[in-house]
Amino acid sequence: MNAADPATLYPQHLATLRARADEALLRSGHEHLLIPSGRRHYQLFDDRDYPFAVNPHFKHWLPLTRVTDSWLVYTPGQRPKVIYLQPFDYWHVVPEAPNGWWVEHVDVHVIRTPEEALPLLPGPAARCAILGEANSALGDYVPNNPAPALDYLHYQRSYKTPYEVALMRVAQRKAAHAHRAAERAFRAGAGEFDIHMAYCEAARQDATEVPYQNIVALNTHGAVLHYTELDRDPPTESLSFLIDAGASHCGYASDITRTYAADRGSEFQSMIEAVDAAQQAMCAGVRAGADYRQLHVDAHLSLMGILKDFGVLKVSPEAALATGVSAAFFPHGLGHPIGLQVHDVAGFAASDRGGTIARPEGHPYLRMTRVLEPGMVVTIEPGLYFIDMLLDEVKKNGHAASVDWARVDAFRPYGGIRIEDEVLCTDGAAENLTRPAFAG
Ligand code: GLY
Ligand code: MN
Ligand code: MN
């Protein structure tokens, strides 16, 4: 028996979700938990559907990301029930018959039309906490998303079970393999579109399957934080390559960024190595009790230290942080929770009864403000960019003397650097989930 096998780990995961559901129902005052998998959405005035995105609560219970109009039903003390739509449909491939490690742990009811779920749902509807989108309503069963249940479940979702971590490790390996293919394509002279295709081919996932749109940026495009244009032709000369791309596995996401210099002897390569070393030190800071807001502020100081070493910054890191100059070079957050969603829920949650922990002033894009605890998985993704729009603000705000503009001119053609890994917080040392995936 393999201890990392999801089949081995699933019963404990299910027991954890059942215990969480028991508490959520107590808090919301309902007797049953109902989770519709979701319905297809259609484009306006058209019969084209959007790529289906399953209800994250549904895929938390079951490794199913493609089944629509299905339901997870849980009543405390009873085995979970799965109402599974397998339609008669000769236009599309229908979901295969229920199979996999989850089947023996639940009662499965196969239905042929969405309406057949109705008599299988526990009544009355008013006694059900129904977590889902409005368009999942079926008869009286209208999603009510009770806040006490959602606040509790979202907060608890931060603590990944061993089953979830095992699936997330696979998502890491798929992405790391594809990142290597993308680097090879870059070094062979491919343009953005072809690098993207090389990535998808290696990941065996198309653009609708990867957990977010691939960011494949050559040269100055690396300075656009979420660059997704994918130029069809290679530039005249490729100096640098920033790729932020993940992979999905059983509904879990990975989110990895790497930056490369074409010239391994260049100053830009040295700067990448400095950011990489700093990033690994930041990853080691993912420890129980660490305040993620402090990690973010510490990251500013560390990155500004690098800019000082490379002669871009003329003032101390502390001064650059105080004046806002550091935010022009590092204009996003250090990272975010990740799991069933790339930007997972509850990054700001003050407690399992609601409330929000505010971002530190002057850091509007930070997506995680909590104190770290064992079981949480977060990204650590420091970056340094040369973004004219933001550097113009530095000048306008009277801080031009903080920067050596000739050095900015030297680095501008390379766009920027971001290095991103996922890190598991444990009882002891941080566990980087991404680095071993590249090493393997
Ligand atoms: N890929 C989006 C992010 O890193 O948050
Ligand atoms: Mn990220
Ligand atoms: Mn990313």
Coordinates of C-alpha atoms and ligand atoms in Angstrom, one line a residue:
M1 CA 0.0 0.0 0.0
N2 CA 1.5 3.4 -1.0
A3 CA 1.1 6.0 1.7
A4 CA 0.9 8.8 -0.9
D5 CA -1.8 7.0 -2.9
P6 CA -5.0 9.1 -3.0
A7 CA -7.0 5.9 -2.7
T8 CA -5.3 5.2 0.6
L9 CA -5.7 8.8 1.8
Y10 CA -9.3 9.4 0.7
P11 CA -11.1 7.8 3.6
Q12 CA -9.4 10.1 6.1
H13 CA -10.1 13.1 3.8
L14 CA -13.8 12.2 3.6
A15 CA -13.9 11.8 7.4
T16 CA -12.5 15.3 7.7
L17 CA -15.0 16.8 5.3
R18 CA -17.9 15.0 7.1
A19 CA -16.7 16.4 10.5
R20 CA -16.5 19.9 8.9
A21 CA -19.9 19.5 7.4
D22 CA -21.4 18.4 10.7
E23 CA -20.1 21.6 12.3
A24 CA -21.2 23.8 9.4
L25 CA -24.7 22.5 9.6
L26 CA -24.8 23.1 13.3
R27 CA -23.8 26.7 12.7
S28 CA -26.2 27.3 9.9
G29 CA -29.1 25.5 11.5
H30 CA -29.8 23.0 8.7
E31 CA -30.1 19.3 8.6
H32 CA -28.6 18.4 5.2
L33 CA -25.7 19.7 3.1
L34 CA -26.4 19.8 -0.7
I35 CA -23.7 20.7 -3.2
P36 CA -24.7 20.8 -6.9
S37 CA -21.8 20.3 -9.2
G38 CA -23.1 23.1 -11.4
R39 CA -24.7 23.8 -14.8
R40 CA -23.2 24.9 -18.0
H41 CA -23.2 28.6 -18.8
Y42 CA -24.0 29.8 -22.3
Q43 CA -22.7 32.8 -24.3
L44 CA -25.2 35.6 -24.7
F45 CA -27.7 35.0 -27.6
D46 CA -25.7 31.9 -28.5
D47 CA -25.7 28.2 -28.0
R48 CA -22.0 28.1 -27.3
D49 CA -21.2 27.1 -23.7
Y50 CA -18.2 28.4 -21.7
P51 CA -15.7 25.9 -20.4
F52 CA -17.4 24.2 -17.5
A53 CA -16.0 25.2 -14.1
V54 CA -17.3 22.8 -11.4
N55 CA -18.4 24.0 -8.0
P56 CA -15.2 24.0 -5.9
H57 CA -17.1 22.5 -2.9
F58 CA -18.2 19.6 -5.1
K59 CA -14.6 18.8 -6.2
H60 CA -13.5 19.1 -2.6
W61 CA -15.6 15.9 -1.9
L62 CA -15.0 14.1 -5.2
P63 CA -12.2 14.2 -7.8
L64 CA -14.7 15.0 -10.5
T65 CA -14.4 18.2 -12.6
R66 CA -16.5 17.4 -15.6
V67 CA -19.9 16.2 -14.4
T68 CA -22.6 18.7 -14.6
D69 CA -26.1 18.7 -12.9
S70 CA -24.9 16.2 -10.3
W71 CA -25.2 16.5 -6.5
L72 CA -23.3 15.7 -3.3
V73 CA -25.8 15.1 -0.5
Y74 CA -24.7 14.8 3.1
T75 CA -26.8 14.2 6.2
P76 CA -24.9 13.9 9.5
G77 CA -24.5 10.2 10.5
Q78 CA -25.2 8.9 7.0
R79 CA -22.9 7.9 4.1
P80 CA -22.6 10.7 1.6
K81 CA -24.9 10.3 -1.4
V82 CA -23.7 11.2 -4.9
I83 CA -26.4 11.9 -7.5
Y84 CA -24.5 11.4 -10.7
L85 CA -25.7 12.6 -14.1
Q86 CA -24.9 10.3 -17.0
P87 CA -27.2 11.5 -19.7
F88 CA -28.4 9.7 -22.8
D89 CA -26.6 12.0 -25.2
Y90 CA -25.3 11.2 -28.6
W91 CA -23.9 14.7 -29.3
H92 CA -21.3 14.7 -26.6
V93 CA -19.2 12.1 -24.8
V94 CA -21.1 11.4 -21.6
P95 CA -19.3 11.2 -18.3
E96 CA -18.0 7.7 -17.8
A97 CA -19.7 5.4 -15.3
P98 CA -18.8 6.3 -11.7
N99 CA -15.4 4.8 -11.0
G100 CA -12.3 5.6 -8.9
W101 CA -11.2 5.6 -5.3
W102 CA -14.2 7.5 -4.1
V103 CA -17.0 5.2 -5.3
E104 CA -16.9 2.6 -2.6
H105 CA -17.2 5.3 0.1
V106 CA -20.4 6.9 -1.0
D107 CA -23.9 5.8 -2.2
V108 CA -24.0 6.5 -5.9
H109 CA -27.3 7.1 -7.8
V110 CA -27.0 7.5 -11.5
I111 CA -29.6 9.7 -13.2
R112 CA -30.2 10.3 -16.9
T113 CA -31.8 13.8 -16.7
P114 CA -31.1 16.6 -14.3
E115 CA -34.7 16.5 -13.1
E116 CA -34.3 13.0 -11.9
A117 CA -32.2 14.3 -9.0
L118 CA -35.3 15.9 -7.5
P119 CA -36.9 12.9 -5.8
L120 CA -33.5 11.8 -4.5
L121 CA -32.8 15.1 -2.6
P122 CA -33.7 15.1 1.1
G123 CA -36.6 17.2 2.2
P124 CA -37.9 19.7 2.9
A125 CA -35.7 22.0 0.9
A126 CA -35.9 24.6 3.7
R127 CA -33.9 22.2 5.9
C128 CA -31.0 22.1 3.4
A129 CA -27.9 24.2 3.3
I130 CA -27.3 24.4 -0.5
L131 CA -23.9 25.6 -1.6
G132 CA -23.9 26.6 -5.3
E133 CA -24.6 29.0 -8.0
A134 CA -28.1 30.4 -8.6
N135 CA -28.5 28.6 -11.9
S136 CA -28.1 25.2 -10.1
A137 CA -31.6 25.6 -8.6
L138 CA -33.8 22.6 -9.1
G139 CA -37.5 22.9 -8.0
D140 CA -37.5 24.2 -4.5
Y141 CA -33.9 23.5 -4.1
V142 CA -32.4 27.0 -4.6
P143 CA -28.8 27.6 -3.4
N144 CA -29.0 29.6 -0.2
N145 CA -25.3 29.7 0.6
P146 CA -25.7 30.3 4.3
A147 CA -22.9 32.5 5.6
P148 CA -22.2 30.7 8.8
A149 CA -21.7 27.4 6.9
L150 CA -19.6 29.0 4.1
D151 CA -17.5 31.1 6.5
Y152 CA -16.7 27.9 8.4
L153 CA -16.1 25.7 5.4
H154 CA -14.0 28.3 3.5
Y155 CA -11.8 28.9 6.6
Q156 CA -11.3 25.2 7.1
R157 CA -10.4 24.7 3.5
S158 CA -7.1 26.4 4.3
Y159 CA -6.0 23.3 6.1
K160 CA -5.2 20.7 3.4
T161 CA -5.6 17.1 4.2
P162 CA -2.8 14.6 3.3
Y163 CA -5.0 13.5 0.4
E164 CA -5.2 17.1 -1.0
V165 CA -1.4 17.6 -0.6
A166 CA -0.8 14.3 -2.5
L167 CA -3.0 15.6 -5.4
M168 CA -1.3 19.0 -5.3
R169 CA 2.1 17.3 -5.6
V170 CA 0.9 15.6 -8.8
A171 CA -0.2 19.0 -10.1
Q172 CA 3.3 20.3 -9.4
R173 CA 4.9 17.5 -11.3
K174 CA 2.8 18.0 -14.3
A175 CA 3.5 21.7 -14.4
A176 CA 7.3 21.3 -13.7
H177 CA 7.5 18.9 -16.6
A178 CA 5.8 21.4 -18.9
H179 CA 8.0 24.2 -17.6
R180 CA 11.1 22.3 -18.7
A181 CA 9.6 21.9 -22.1
A182 CA 8.8 25.6 -22.3
E183 CA 12.4 26.5 -21.3
R184 CA 13.7 24.2 -24.1
A185 CA 11.4 25.9 -26.6
F186 CA 12.6 29.3 -25.5
R187 CA 16.3 28.3 -25.8
A188 CA 15.5 26.9 -29.3
G189 CA 14.3 30.3 -30.4
A190 CA 10.5 29.8 -30.3
G191 CA 8.1 32.7 -29.9
E192 CA 5.5 33.1 -27.2
F193 CA 2.7 31.2 -29.0
D194 CA 4.9 28.2 -29.8
I195 CA 6.3 28.1 -26.2
H196 CA 2.7 28.1 -24.9
M197 CA 1.9 25.2 -27.2
A198 CA 5.0 23.3 -26.1
Y199 CA 3.9 23.8 -22.5
C200 CA 0.4 22.6 -23.1
E201 CA 1.6 19.6 -25.1
A202 CA 4.0 18.6 -22.3
A203 CA 1.4 19.1 -19.6
R204 CA -1.2 17.2 -21.7
Q205 CA -3.6 20.0 -20.9
D206 CA -5.2 22.5 -23.2
A207 CA -6.0 26.1 -22.4
T208 CA -9.3 25.2 -20.9
E209 CA -7.7 22.6 -18.6
V210 CA -4.8 24.5 -17.1
P211 CA -5.9 26.3 -13.9
Y212 CA -5.3 29.8 -15.3
Q213 CA -4.3 31.4 -18.5
N214 CA -0.6 30.8 -19.2
I215 CA 1.6 33.8 -18.9
V216 CA 4.4 33.4 -21.5
A217 CA 6.3 36.6 -21.9
L218 CA 9.4 37.4 -23.8
N219 CA 11.6 40.5 -23.2
T220 CA 9.6 43.6 -22.1
H221 CA 6.3 41.6 -22.0
G222 CA 7.7 40.3 -18.7
A223 CA 6.9 43.7 -17.2
V224 CA 3.2 43.2 -17.8
L225 CA 2.2 41.2 -14.7
H226 CA -0.6 39.2 -16.3
Y227 CA 0.6 39.2 -19.9
T228 CA -1.5 36.7 -21.9
E229 CA -1.3 37.9 -25.5
L230 CA 1.0 35.2 -26.9
D231 CA 2.7 36.9 -29.9
R232 CA 2.6 34.5 -32.9
D233 CA 6.0 35.4 -34.2
P234 CA 9.3 35.4 -32.2
P235 CA 10.9 38.8 -31.5
T236 CA 14.0 39.7 -33.5
E237 CA 16.0 38.8 -30.4
S238 CA 14.9 37.0 -27.3
L239 CA 16.7 38.3 -24.3
S240 CA 14.5 37.0 -21.4
F241 CA 11.6 34.7 -20.8
L242 CA 9.1 34.8 -17.9
I243 CA 6.6 32.0 -17.6
D244 CA 3.9 31.8 -15.0
A245 CA 1.9 28.6 -15.7
G246 CA 0.3 25.8 -13.8
A247 CA -1.4 22.5 -14.2
S248 CA -4.5 20.9 -12.8
H249 CA -4.9 17.5 -11.2
C250 CA -8.3 16.2 -9.9
G251 CA -9.4 19.8 -9.5
Y252 CA -6.3 21.0 -7.7
A253 CA -4.1 23.7 -9.1
S254 CA -0.4 24.4 -9.3
D255 CA 0.9 27.9 -10.0
I256 CA 4.6 28.2 -10.8
T257 CA 6.7 31.0 -12.3
R258 CA 10.3 30.9 -13.6
T259 CA 12.4 33.5 -15.4
Y260 CA 15.3 32.8 -17.7
A261 CA 18.0 34.9 -19.5
A262 CA 19.0 33.9 -23.0
D263 CA 22.6 34.8 -22.1
R264 CA 23.6 32.8 -19.1
G265 CA 26.6 35.2 -18.6
S266 CA 24.5 38.3 -18.5
E267 CA 23.9 40.7 -15.6
F268 CA 20.2 39.9 -15.9
Q269 CA 21.0 36.2 -15.3
S270 CA 22.9 37.3 -12.1
M271 CA 19.8 39.3 -11.0
I272 CA 17.6 36.2 -11.6
E273 CA 19.9 34.2 -9.4
A274 CA 19.8 36.8 -6.7
V275 CA 16.0 36.8 -6.8
D276 CA 16.0 33.0 -6.8
A277 CA 18.2 32.9 -3.7
A278 CA 16.1 35.5 -1.9
Q279 CA 12.9 33.6 -2.9
Q280 CA 14.2 30.4 -1.4
A281 CA 14.9 32.2 1.9
M282 CA 11.4 33.6 1.8
C283 CA 10.0 30.1 1.3
A284 CA 11.9 29.0 4.4
G285 CA 10.0 31.7 6.3
V286 CA 6.7 29.8 5.8
R287 CA 6.4 28.6 9.3
A288 CA 3.6 28.2 11.8
G289 CA 3.0 31.5 13.6
A290 CA 4.5 33.6 10.8
D291 CA 2.3 36.5 9.8
Y292 CA 2.0 36.5 6.0
R293 CA 1.8 40.3 6.0
Q294 CA 5.2 40.5 7.7
L295 CA 6.6 38.0 5.1
H296 CA 5.3 40.4 2.4
V297 CA 7.0 43.5 3.9
D298 CA 10.2 41.5 4.5
A299 CA 10.1 40.5 0.9
H300 CA 10.1 44.2 -0.1
L301 CA 13.2 44.8 1.9
S302 CA 15.0 41.7 0.5
L303 CA 14.2 42.7 -3.1
M304 CA 15.2 46.3 -2.6
G305 CA 18.5 44.9 -1.2
I306 CA 19.0 43.2 -4.6
L307 CA 18.3 46.4 -6.5
K308 CA 20.7 48.2 -4.3
D309 CA 23.4 45.6 -5.0
F310 CA 22.8 45.9 -8.7
G311 CA 23.0 49.7 -8.6
V312 CA 19.4 50.4 -9.5
L313 CA 18.4 51.7 -6.1
K314 CA 20.4 54.6 -4.6
V315 CA 18.7 54.6 -1.2
S316 CA 18.4 52.0 1.6
P317 CA 15.7 49.3 1.2
E318 CA 14.0 50.8 4.3
A319 CA 13.8 54.2 2.7
A320 CA 12.5 52.7 -0.6
L321 CA 9.8 50.9 1.3
A322 CA 8.8 54.0 3.3
T323 CA 8.5 56.2 0.2
G324 CA 6.7 53.7 -1.9
V325 CA 9.6 53.4 -4.4
S326 CA 9.8 49.7 -3.6
A327 CA 6.2 49.2 -4.7
A328 CA 7.1 50.5 -8.2
F329 CA 9.6 47.6 -8.6
F330 CA 7.5 45.0 -6.7
P331 CA 3.9 46.0 -7.3
H332 CA 2.1 42.8 -6.4
G333 CA 1.6 40.7 -3.3
L334 CA 4.1 38.0 -2.1
G335 CA 1.5 35.3 -2.8
H336 CA -1.8 33.7 -1.9
P337 CA -3.4 30.5 -0.6
I338 CA -3.8 27.8 -3.3
G339 CA -5.6 24.6 -3.6
L340 CA -8.9 23.9 -5.3
Q341 CA -8.6 27.4 -6.7
V342 CA -5.4 29.1 -7.8
H343 CA -6.3 32.0 -5.6
D344 CA -7.9 29.9 -2.9
V345 CA -10.6 31.2 -0.5
A346 CA -10.1 32.6 3.0
G347 CA -6.8 34.4 2.4
F348 CA -8.2 37.4 4.4
A349 CA -10.4 35.4 6.9
A350 CA -10.2 36.7 10.4
S351 CA -11.9 33.6 11.8
D352 CA -14.2 30.7 10.9
R353 CA -17.1 33.0 11.9
G354 CA -16.3 35.6 9.3
G355 CA -14.5 38.9 9.4
T356 CA -11.6 40.2 7.4
I357 CA -7.9 40.9 8.2
A358 CA -7.1 44.1 6.3
R359 CA -4.0 44.4 4.0
P360 CA -1.2 46.6 5.3
E361 CA -1.6 50.1 4.1
G362 CA 0.1 50.8 0.8
H363 CA -0.1 47.1 -0.3
P364 CA -3.4 46.9 -2.2
Y365 CA -2.7 43.7 -4.1
L366 CA -1.7 41.3 -1.3
R367 CA -4.0 38.3 -1.3
M368 CA -3.1 36.8 2.0
T369 CA -3.1 38.5 5.4
R370 CA -3.4 35.5 7.8
V371 CA -1.0 34.0 10.3
L372 CA 0.4 30.7 8.8
E373 CA -0.6 27.4 10.4
P374 CA 0.3 23.8 9.6
G375 CA -1.6 22.4 6.6
M376 CA -1.8 25.7 4.7
V377 CA -0.3 25.9 1.3
V378 CA 0.7 29.3 -0.1
T379 CA 2.6 30.6 -3.0
I380 CA 5.8 32.6 -2.5
E381 CA 6.2 34.7 -5.6
P382 CA 8.5 37.7 -5.3
G383 CA 9.2 39.8 -8.4
L384 CA 11.2 42.7 -9.7
Y385 CA 10.0 44.6 -12.8
F386 CA 10.9 47.6 -14.9
I387 CA 7.4 49.1 -15.6
D388 CA 7.6 52.6 -17.0
M389 CA 4.1 53.5 -15.9
L390 CA 5.0 53.0 -12.3
L391 CA 8.5 54.4 -12.6
D392 CA 7.0 57.6 -14.0
E393 CA 5.0 57.8 -10.7
V394 CA 8.3 57.6 -8.8
K395 CA 9.5 60.7 -10.6
K396 CA 6.2 62.5 -10.2
N397 CA 6.2 61.8 -6.5
G398 CA 9.6 63.5 -6.1
H399 CA 11.7 60.3 -5.6
A400 CA 13.6 60.4 -8.8
A401 CA 16.9 60.7 -6.9
S402 CA 16.2 57.3 -5.3
V403 CA 16.9 55.5 -8.6
D404 CA 19.8 55.3 -11.0
W405 CA 17.9 55.7 -14.2
A406 CA 20.8 54.6 -16.4
R407 CA 20.6 51.2 -14.6
V408 CA 16.9 51.1 -15.2
D409 CA 17.6 51.7 -18.9
A410 CA 20.0 48.8 -18.9
F411 CA 17.4 46.4 -17.4
R412 CA 14.3 47.6 -19.1
P413 CA 14.6 45.4 -22.2
Y414 CA 14.4 42.3 -20.0
G415 CA 11.0 43.2 -18.6
G416 CA 11.1 41.6 -15.2
I417 CA 11.7 38.7 -12.9
R418 CA 9.3 36.5 -11.0
I419 CA 10.0 33.3 -9.2
E420 CA 7.0 31.4 -7.8
D421 CA 6.8 28.2 -5.8
E422 CA 4.1 26.6 -3.6
V423 CA 5.0 26.0 0.0
L424 CA 3.3 23.8 2.6
C425 CA 3.4 25.1 6.2
T426 CA 4.1 22.2 8.6
D427 CA 4.7 21.8 12.3
G428 CA 8.4 22.2 11.5
A429 CA 10.4 23.4 8.5
A430 CA 8.6 24.8 5.4
E431 CA 8.1 22.2 2.7
N432 CA 8.6 23.5 -0.8
L433 CA 6.2 21.5 -3.0
T434 CA 7.6 22.9 -6.3
R435 CA 11.4 22.5 -6.2
P436 CA 11.3 18.6 -5.8
A437 CA 9.0 18.5 -8.8
F438 CA 11.7 20.2 -11.0
A439 CA 14.4 18.0 -9.5
G440 CA 12.6 14.7 -10.3
Ligands
GLY1 N1 -0.7 33.1 -11.9 C1 -1.3 34.1 -11.1 C2 -0.6 34.2 -9.8 O1 0.6 33.9 -9.7 O2 -1.2 34.6 -8.8
MN2 MN 0.4 32.9 -7.8
MN3 MN 1.5 32.5 -10.9

